[in-house]
Amino acid sequence: MSDTHHEEGHTGPIKNSKQLLITVVLAFILPVILIIGLVNFVGSAPKTGAGVGMHELAQAQRIQKIGSIEIRDADRPLRGGEDVYKGQCAACHATGVSGAPKFGEAAEWGPRLGQGFEALVHSALKGKGAMAPQGGGEFNDLEISRAVAFMANSGGANFPEPQPEAKEGDAK
């Protein structure tokens, strides 16, 4: 009597193989269904934060053109150093923003003038420190070098304003 009573106390709720199969299947499928449901619930919630809701802008940035062609008048008159300074350089050099040497301040231009005119032009065209490269913008390289000469001369230098190279066949 004690042998049969001992075996009945250790039996579980699963009595046959069909119940075992159903339990095993539900133990794997039910958590998967719950996880999928939670992912869908969290993913469908409205999103907050920077950049959310600007789908058109994000799409436009992704499909924007890689390159562009700009047609300019090659025969336009070259602008002088003062005009280029006013149009391109004055925004920083008039006030000394981000360590830019102020226009007309000989003490600030002195150490830079020792590098020579070519080094100053190279720094302007390629960029240096906080100054972005100036080449390839609205003004051509010769016009940028004219602005460099104008600013350097205001700081105590005596650089001549660069002139365009004479083309073959030009009569003087």
PDB file of C-alpha atoms in Angstrom:
ATOM      1  CA  MET A   1       0.000   0.000   0.000  1.00  0.00           C
ATOM      2  CA  SER A   2       2.813   2.339   0.665  1.00  0.00           C
ATOM      3  CA  ASP A   3       4.367   1.617  -2.762  1.00  0.00           C
ATOM      4  CA  THR A   4       1.320   2.752  -4.780  1.00  0.00           C
ATOM      5  CA  HIS A   5       0.679   5.766  -2.597  1.00  0.00           C
ATOM      6  CA  HIS A   6       4.295   6.845  -2.995  1.00  0.00           C
ATOM      7  CA  GLU A   7       4.060   6.790  -6.831  1.00  0.00           C
ATOM      8  CA  GLU A   8       0.800   8.744  -6.990  1.00  0.00           C
ATOM      9  CA  GLY A   9       2.255  11.632  -5.002  1.00  0.00           C
ATOM     10  CA  HIS A  10       4.956  12.277  -7.624  1.00  0.00           C
ATOM     11  CA  THR A  11       2.832  12.401 -10.765  1.00  0.00           C
ATOM     12  CA  GLY A  12       2.380  15.728 -12.607  1.00  0.00           C
ATOM     13  CA  PRO A  13      -0.499  17.328 -14.505  1.00  0.00           C
ATOM     14  CA  ILE A  14       0.598  15.718 -17.808  1.00  0.00           C
ATOM     15  CA  LYS A  15      -0.952  12.279 -17.944  1.00  0.00           C
ATOM     16  CA  ASN A  16      -0.337  11.211 -21.585  1.00  0.00           C
ATOM     17  CA  SER A  17       1.788  11.966 -24.651  1.00  0.00           C
ATOM     18  CA  LYS A  18      -0.843  14.210 -26.258  1.00  0.00           C
ATOM     19  CA  GLN A  19      -0.799  16.556 -23.268  1.00  0.00           C
ATOM     20  CA  LEU A  20       2.998  16.548 -23.340  1.00  0.00           C
ATOM     21  CA  LEU A  21       3.064  17.494 -27.039  1.00  0.00           C
ATOM     22  CA  ILE A  22       0.573  20.353 -26.516  1.00  0.00           C
ATOM     23  CA  THR A  23       2.570  21.674 -23.548  1.00  0.00           C
ATOM     24  CA  VAL A  24       5.869  21.624 -25.449  1.00  0.00           C
ATOM     25  CA  VAL A  25       4.359  23.368 -28.497  1.00  0.00           C
ATOM     26  CA  LEU A  26       2.706  26.059 -26.369  1.00  0.00           C
ATOM     27  CA  ALA A  27       5.903  26.568 -24.363  1.00  0.00           C
ATOM     28  CA  PHE A  28       7.696  27.625 -27.572  1.00  0.00           C
ATOM     29  CA  ILE A  29       4.933  29.273 -29.599  1.00  0.00           C
ATOM     30  CA  LEU A  30       3.278  31.341 -26.852  1.00  0.00           C
ATOM     31  CA  PRO A  31       6.458  33.300 -25.911  1.00  0.00           C
ATOM     32  CA  VAL A  32       7.212  33.944 -29.602  1.00  0.00           C
ATOM     33  CA  ILE A  33       3.707  35.324 -30.131  1.00  0.00           C
ATOM     34  CA  LEU A  34       4.034  37.495 -27.026  1.00  0.00           C
ATOM     35  CA  ILE A  35       7.411  38.880 -28.165  1.00  0.00           C
ATOM     36  CA  ILE A  36       6.073  39.686 -31.641  1.00  0.00           C
ATOM     37  CA  GLY A  37       3.090  41.436 -30.106  1.00  0.00           C
ATOM     38  CA  LEU A  38       5.278  43.524 -27.800  1.00  0.00           C
ATOM     39  CA  VAL A  39       7.587  44.525 -30.652  1.00  0.00           C
ATOM     40  CA  ASN A  40       4.623  45.643 -32.744  1.00  0.00           C
ATOM     41  CA  PHE A  41       3.168  47.554 -29.798  1.00  0.00           C
ATOM     42  CA  VAL A  42       6.407  49.384 -29.028  1.00  0.00           C
ATOM     43  CA  GLY A  43       7.159  50.022 -32.706  1.00  0.00           C
ATOM     44  CA  SER A  44       3.757  51.565 -33.374  1.00  0.00           C
ATOM     45  CA  ALA A  45       3.999  54.098 -30.543  1.00  0.00           C
ATOM     46  CA  PRO A  46       4.461  57.734 -31.619  1.00  0.00           C
ATOM     47  CA  LYS A  47       8.108  58.694 -31.503  1.00  0.00           C
ATOM     48  CA  THR A  48       9.415  61.832 -29.860  1.00  0.00           C
ATOM     49  CA  GLY A  49      12.804  63.394 -30.268  1.00  0.00           C
ATOM     50  CA  ALA A  50      14.923  65.411 -32.639  1.00  0.00           C
ATOM     51  CA  GLY A  51      14.312  64.783 -36.322  1.00  0.00           C
ATOM     52  CA  VAL A  52      11.184  62.683 -35.842  1.00  0.00           C
ATOM     53  CA  GLY A  53       8.332  63.624 -38.116  1.00  0.00           C
ATOM     54  CA  MET A  54      10.537  65.114 -40.819  1.00  0.00           C
ATOM     55  CA  HIS A  55      10.222  62.216 -43.197  1.00  0.00           C
ATOM     56  CA  GLU A  56      10.140  64.441 -46.277  1.00  0.00           C
ATOM     57  CA  LEU A  57      13.338  66.232 -45.264  1.00  0.00           C
ATOM     58  CA  ALA A  58      15.118  62.982 -44.451  1.00  0.00           C
ATOM     59  CA  GLN A  59      14.081  61.495 -47.779  1.00  0.00           C
ATOM     60  CA  ALA A  60      15.171  64.605 -49.683  1.00  0.00           C
ATOM     61  CA  GLN A  61      18.583  64.453 -48.009  1.00  0.00           C
ATOM     62  CA  ARG A  62      18.987  60.778 -48.906  1.00  0.00           C
ATOM     63  CA  ILE A  63      18.152  61.254 -52.578  1.00  0.00           C
ATOM     64  CA  GLN A  64      19.849  64.588 -53.186  1.00  0.00           C
ATOM     65  CA  LYS A  65      22.188  65.002 -56.123  1.00  0.00           C
ATOM     66  CA  ILE A  66      25.800  64.091 -55.533  1.00  0.00           C
ATOM     67  CA  GLY A  67      27.304  66.680 -57.837  1.00  0.00           C
ATOM     68  CA  SER A  68      26.260  69.751 -59.686  1.00  0.00           C
ATOM     69  CA  ILE A  69      27.457  71.934 -62.488  1.00  0.00           C
ATOM     70  CA  GLU A  70      27.563  75.676 -62.165  1.00  0.00           C
ATOM     71  CA  ILE A  71      27.972  77.745 -65.288  1.00  0.00           C
ATOM     72  CA  ARG A  72      29.704  81.067 -64.767  1.00  0.00           C
ATOM     73  CA  ASP A  73      30.710  83.902 -66.992  1.00  0.00           C
ATOM     74  CA  ALA A  74      34.392  83.296 -67.687  1.00  0.00           C
ATOM     75  CA  ASP A  75      34.804  86.738 -69.217  1.00  0.00           C
ATOM     76  CA  ARG A  76      33.497  88.719 -66.271  1.00  0.00           C
ATOM     77  CA  PRO A  77      35.887  91.363 -64.977  1.00  0.00           C
ATOM     78  CA  LEU A  78      38.067  90.274 -62.063  1.00  0.00           C
ATOM     79  CA  ARG A  79      37.175  91.851 -58.757  1.00  0.00           C
ATOM     80  CA  GLY A  80      39.719  93.732 -56.712  1.00  0.00           C
ATOM     81  CA  GLY A  81      40.961  92.794 -53.267  1.00  0.00           C
ATOM     82  CA  GLU A  82      38.717  95.246 -51.432  1.00  0.00           C
ATOM     83  CA  ASP A  83      35.570  93.964 -53.168  1.00  0.00           C
ATOM     84  CA  VAL A  84      36.454  90.345 -52.410  1.00  0.00           C
ATOM     85  CA  TYR A  85      37.301  91.250 -48.803  1.00  0.00           C
ATOM     86  CA  LYS A  86      33.891  92.894 -48.365  1.00  0.00           C
ATOM     87  CA  GLY A  87      32.068  89.989 -49.994  1.00  0.00           C
ATOM     88  CA  GLN A  88      33.931  87.021 -48.502  1.00  0.00           C
ATOM     89  CA  CYS A  89      36.413  87.906 -45.771  1.00  0.00           C
ATOM     90  CA  ALA A  90      34.934  90.778 -43.751  1.00  0.00           C
ATOM     91  CA  ALA A  91      32.496  88.545 -41.866  1.00  0.00           C
ATOM     92  CA  CYS A  92      35.367  87.157 -39.780  1.00  0.00           C
ATOM     93  CA  HIS A  93      38.337  89.460 -40.308  1.00  0.00           C
ATOM     94  CA  ALA A  94      36.453  92.681 -39.486  1.00  0.00           C
ATOM     95  CA  THR A  95      35.721  91.464 -35.949  1.00  0.00           C
ATOM     96  CA  GLY A  96      38.403  88.827 -35.356  1.00  0.00           C
ATOM     97  CA  VAL A  97      36.002  85.894 -35.020  1.00  0.00           C
ATOM     98  CA  SER A  98      37.625  82.553 -34.041  1.00  0.00           C
ATOM     99  CA  GLY A  99      41.125  83.989 -33.930  1.00  0.00           C
ATOM    100  CA  ALA A 100      41.053  85.571 -37.391  1.00  0.00           C
ATOM    101  CA  PRO A 101      43.506  88.485 -37.573  1.00  0.00           C
ATOM    102  CA  LYS A 102      41.532  91.729 -37.585  1.00  0.00           C
ATOM    103  CA  PHE A 103      41.654  93.910 -40.628  1.00  0.00           C
ATOM    104  CA  GLY A 104      44.225  96.695 -40.161  1.00  0.00           C
ATOM    105  CA  GLU A 105      45.744  95.289 -36.931  1.00  0.00           C
ATOM    106  CA  ALA A 106      49.487  95.168 -37.607  1.00  0.00           C
ATOM    107  CA  ALA A 107      50.219  93.308 -34.351  1.00  0.00           C
ATOM    108  CA  GLU A 108      47.941  90.429 -35.362  1.00  0.00           C
ATOM    109  CA  TRP A 109      49.155  90.294 -38.973  1.00  0.00           C
ATOM    110  CA  GLY A 110      52.877  90.611 -38.154  1.00  0.00           C
ATOM    111  CA  PRO A 111      53.629  86.929 -37.404  1.00  0.00           C
ATOM    112  CA  ARG A 112      51.587  85.813 -40.409  1.00  0.00           C
ATOM    113  CA  LEU A 113      53.328  88.214 -42.793  1.00  0.00           C
ATOM    114  CA  GLY A 114      56.640  86.540 -42.013  1.00  0.00           C
ATOM    115  CA  GLN A 115      55.367  83.381 -43.706  1.00  0.00           C
ATOM    116  CA  GLY A 116      55.244  85.166 -47.042  1.00  0.00           C
ATOM    117  CA  PHE A 117      52.510  85.941 -49.517  1.00  0.00           C
ATOM    118  CA  GLU A 118      52.336  82.461 -51.073  1.00  0.00           C
ATOM    119  CA  ALA A 119      51.827  80.811 -47.665  1.00  0.00           C
ATOM    120  CA  LEU A 120      49.035  83.261 -46.830  1.00  0.00           C
ATOM    121  CA  VAL A 121      47.302  82.594 -50.143  1.00  0.00           C
ATOM    122  CA  HIS A 122      47.692  78.834 -49.653  1.00  0.00           C
ATOM    123  CA  SER A 123      46.109  79.105 -46.169  1.00  0.00           C
ATOM    124  CA  ALA A 124      43.209  81.107 -47.599  1.00  0.00           C
ATOM    125  CA  LEU A 125      42.569  78.727 -50.480  1.00  0.00           C
ATOM    126  CA  LYS A 126      42.948  75.478 -48.515  1.00  0.00           C
ATOM    127  CA  GLY A 127      41.725  76.664 -45.120  1.00  0.00           C
ATOM    128  CA  LYS A 128      43.539  76.937 -41.817  1.00  0.00           C
ATOM    129  CA  GLY A 129      42.287  76.582 -38.247  1.00  0.00           C
ATOM    130  CA  ALA A 130      38.661  77.708 -38.051  1.00  0.00           C
ATOM    131  CA  MET A 131      38.790  79.272 -41.531  1.00  0.00           C
ATOM    132  CA  ALA A 132      37.148  77.108 -44.167  1.00  0.00           C
ATOM    133  CA  PRO A 133      38.750  76.793 -47.613  1.00  0.00           C
ATOM    134  CA  GLN A 134      37.908  79.831 -49.715  1.00  0.00           C
ATOM    135  CA  GLY A 135      38.879  78.382 -53.097  1.00  0.00           C
ATOM    136  CA  GLY A 136      36.181  77.216 -55.475  1.00  0.00           C
ATOM    137  CA  GLY A 137      33.464  79.546 -54.223  1.00  0.00           C
ATOM    138  CA  GLU A 138      32.042  82.691 -55.723  1.00  0.00           C
ATOM    139  CA  PHE A 139      35.524  84.108 -56.261  1.00  0.00           C
ATOM    140  CA  ASN A 140      38.323  82.493 -58.235  1.00  0.00           C
ATOM    141  CA  ASP A 141      41.790  81.866 -56.826  1.00  0.00           C
ATOM    142  CA  LEU A 142      43.241  85.085 -58.270  1.00  0.00           C
ATOM    143  CA  GLU A 143      40.493  87.140 -56.640  1.00  0.00           C
ATOM    144  CA  ILE A 144      41.088  85.397 -53.295  1.00  0.00           C
ATOM    145  CA  SER A 145      44.812  86.162 -53.576  1.00  0.00           C
ATOM    146  CA  ARG A 146      43.934  89.806 -54.273  1.00  0.00           C
ATOM    147  CA  ALA A 147      41.886  89.874 -51.061  1.00  0.00           C
ATOM    148  CA  VAL A 148      44.803  88.328 -49.160  1.00  0.00           C
ATOM    149  CA  ALA A 149      47.109  91.061 -50.483  1.00  0.00           C
ATOM    150  CA  PHE A 150      44.546  93.737 -49.537  1.00  0.00           C
ATOM    151  CA  MET A 151      44.174  92.426 -45.970  1.00  0.00           C
ATOM    152  CA  ALA A 152      47.901  91.825 -45.480  1.00  0.00           C
ATOM    153  CA  ASN A 153      48.734  95.306 -46.771  1.00  0.00           C
ATOM    154  CA  SER A 154      46.282  96.778 -44.284  1.00  0.00           C
ATOM    155  CA  GLY A 155      48.272  94.968 -41.576  1.00  0.00           C
ATOM    156  CA  GLY A 156      51.633  96.388 -42.621  1.00  0.00           C
ATOM    157  CA  ALA A 157      52.733  94.356 -45.643  1.00  0.00           C
ATOM    158  CA  ASN A 158      53.583  95.756 -49.031  1.00  0.00           C
ATOM    159  CA  PHE A 159      52.410  93.016 -51.404  1.00  0.00           C
ATOM    160  CA  PRO A 160      51.479  94.009 -54.968  1.00  0.00           C
ATOM    161  CA  GLU A 161      47.955  93.091 -56.070  1.00  0.00           C
ATOM    162  CA  PRO A 162      48.208  89.901 -58.148  1.00  0.00           C
ATOM    163  CA  GLN A 163      47.447  90.312 -61.841  1.00  0.00           C
ATOM    164  CA  PRO A 164      46.161  87.712 -64.310  1.00  0.00           C
ATOM    165  CA  GLU A 165      48.791  86.008 -66.429  1.00  0.00           C
ATOM    166  CA  ALA A 166      49.047  87.406 -69.914  1.00  0.00           C
ATOM    167  CA  LYS A 167      47.619  85.072 -72.520  1.00  0.00           C
ATOM    168  CA  GLU A 168      49.527  84.328 -75.707  1.00  0.00           C
ATOM    169  CA  GLY A 169      48.394  86.577 -78.497  1.00  0.00           C
ATOM    170  CA  ASP A 170      47.463  89.454 -76.171  1.00  0.00           C
ATOM    171  CA  ALA A 171      48.884  92.685 -77.532  1.00  0.00           C
ATOM    172  CA  LYS A 172      50.148  95.330 -75.149  1.00  0.00           C
TER     173      LYS A 172
END
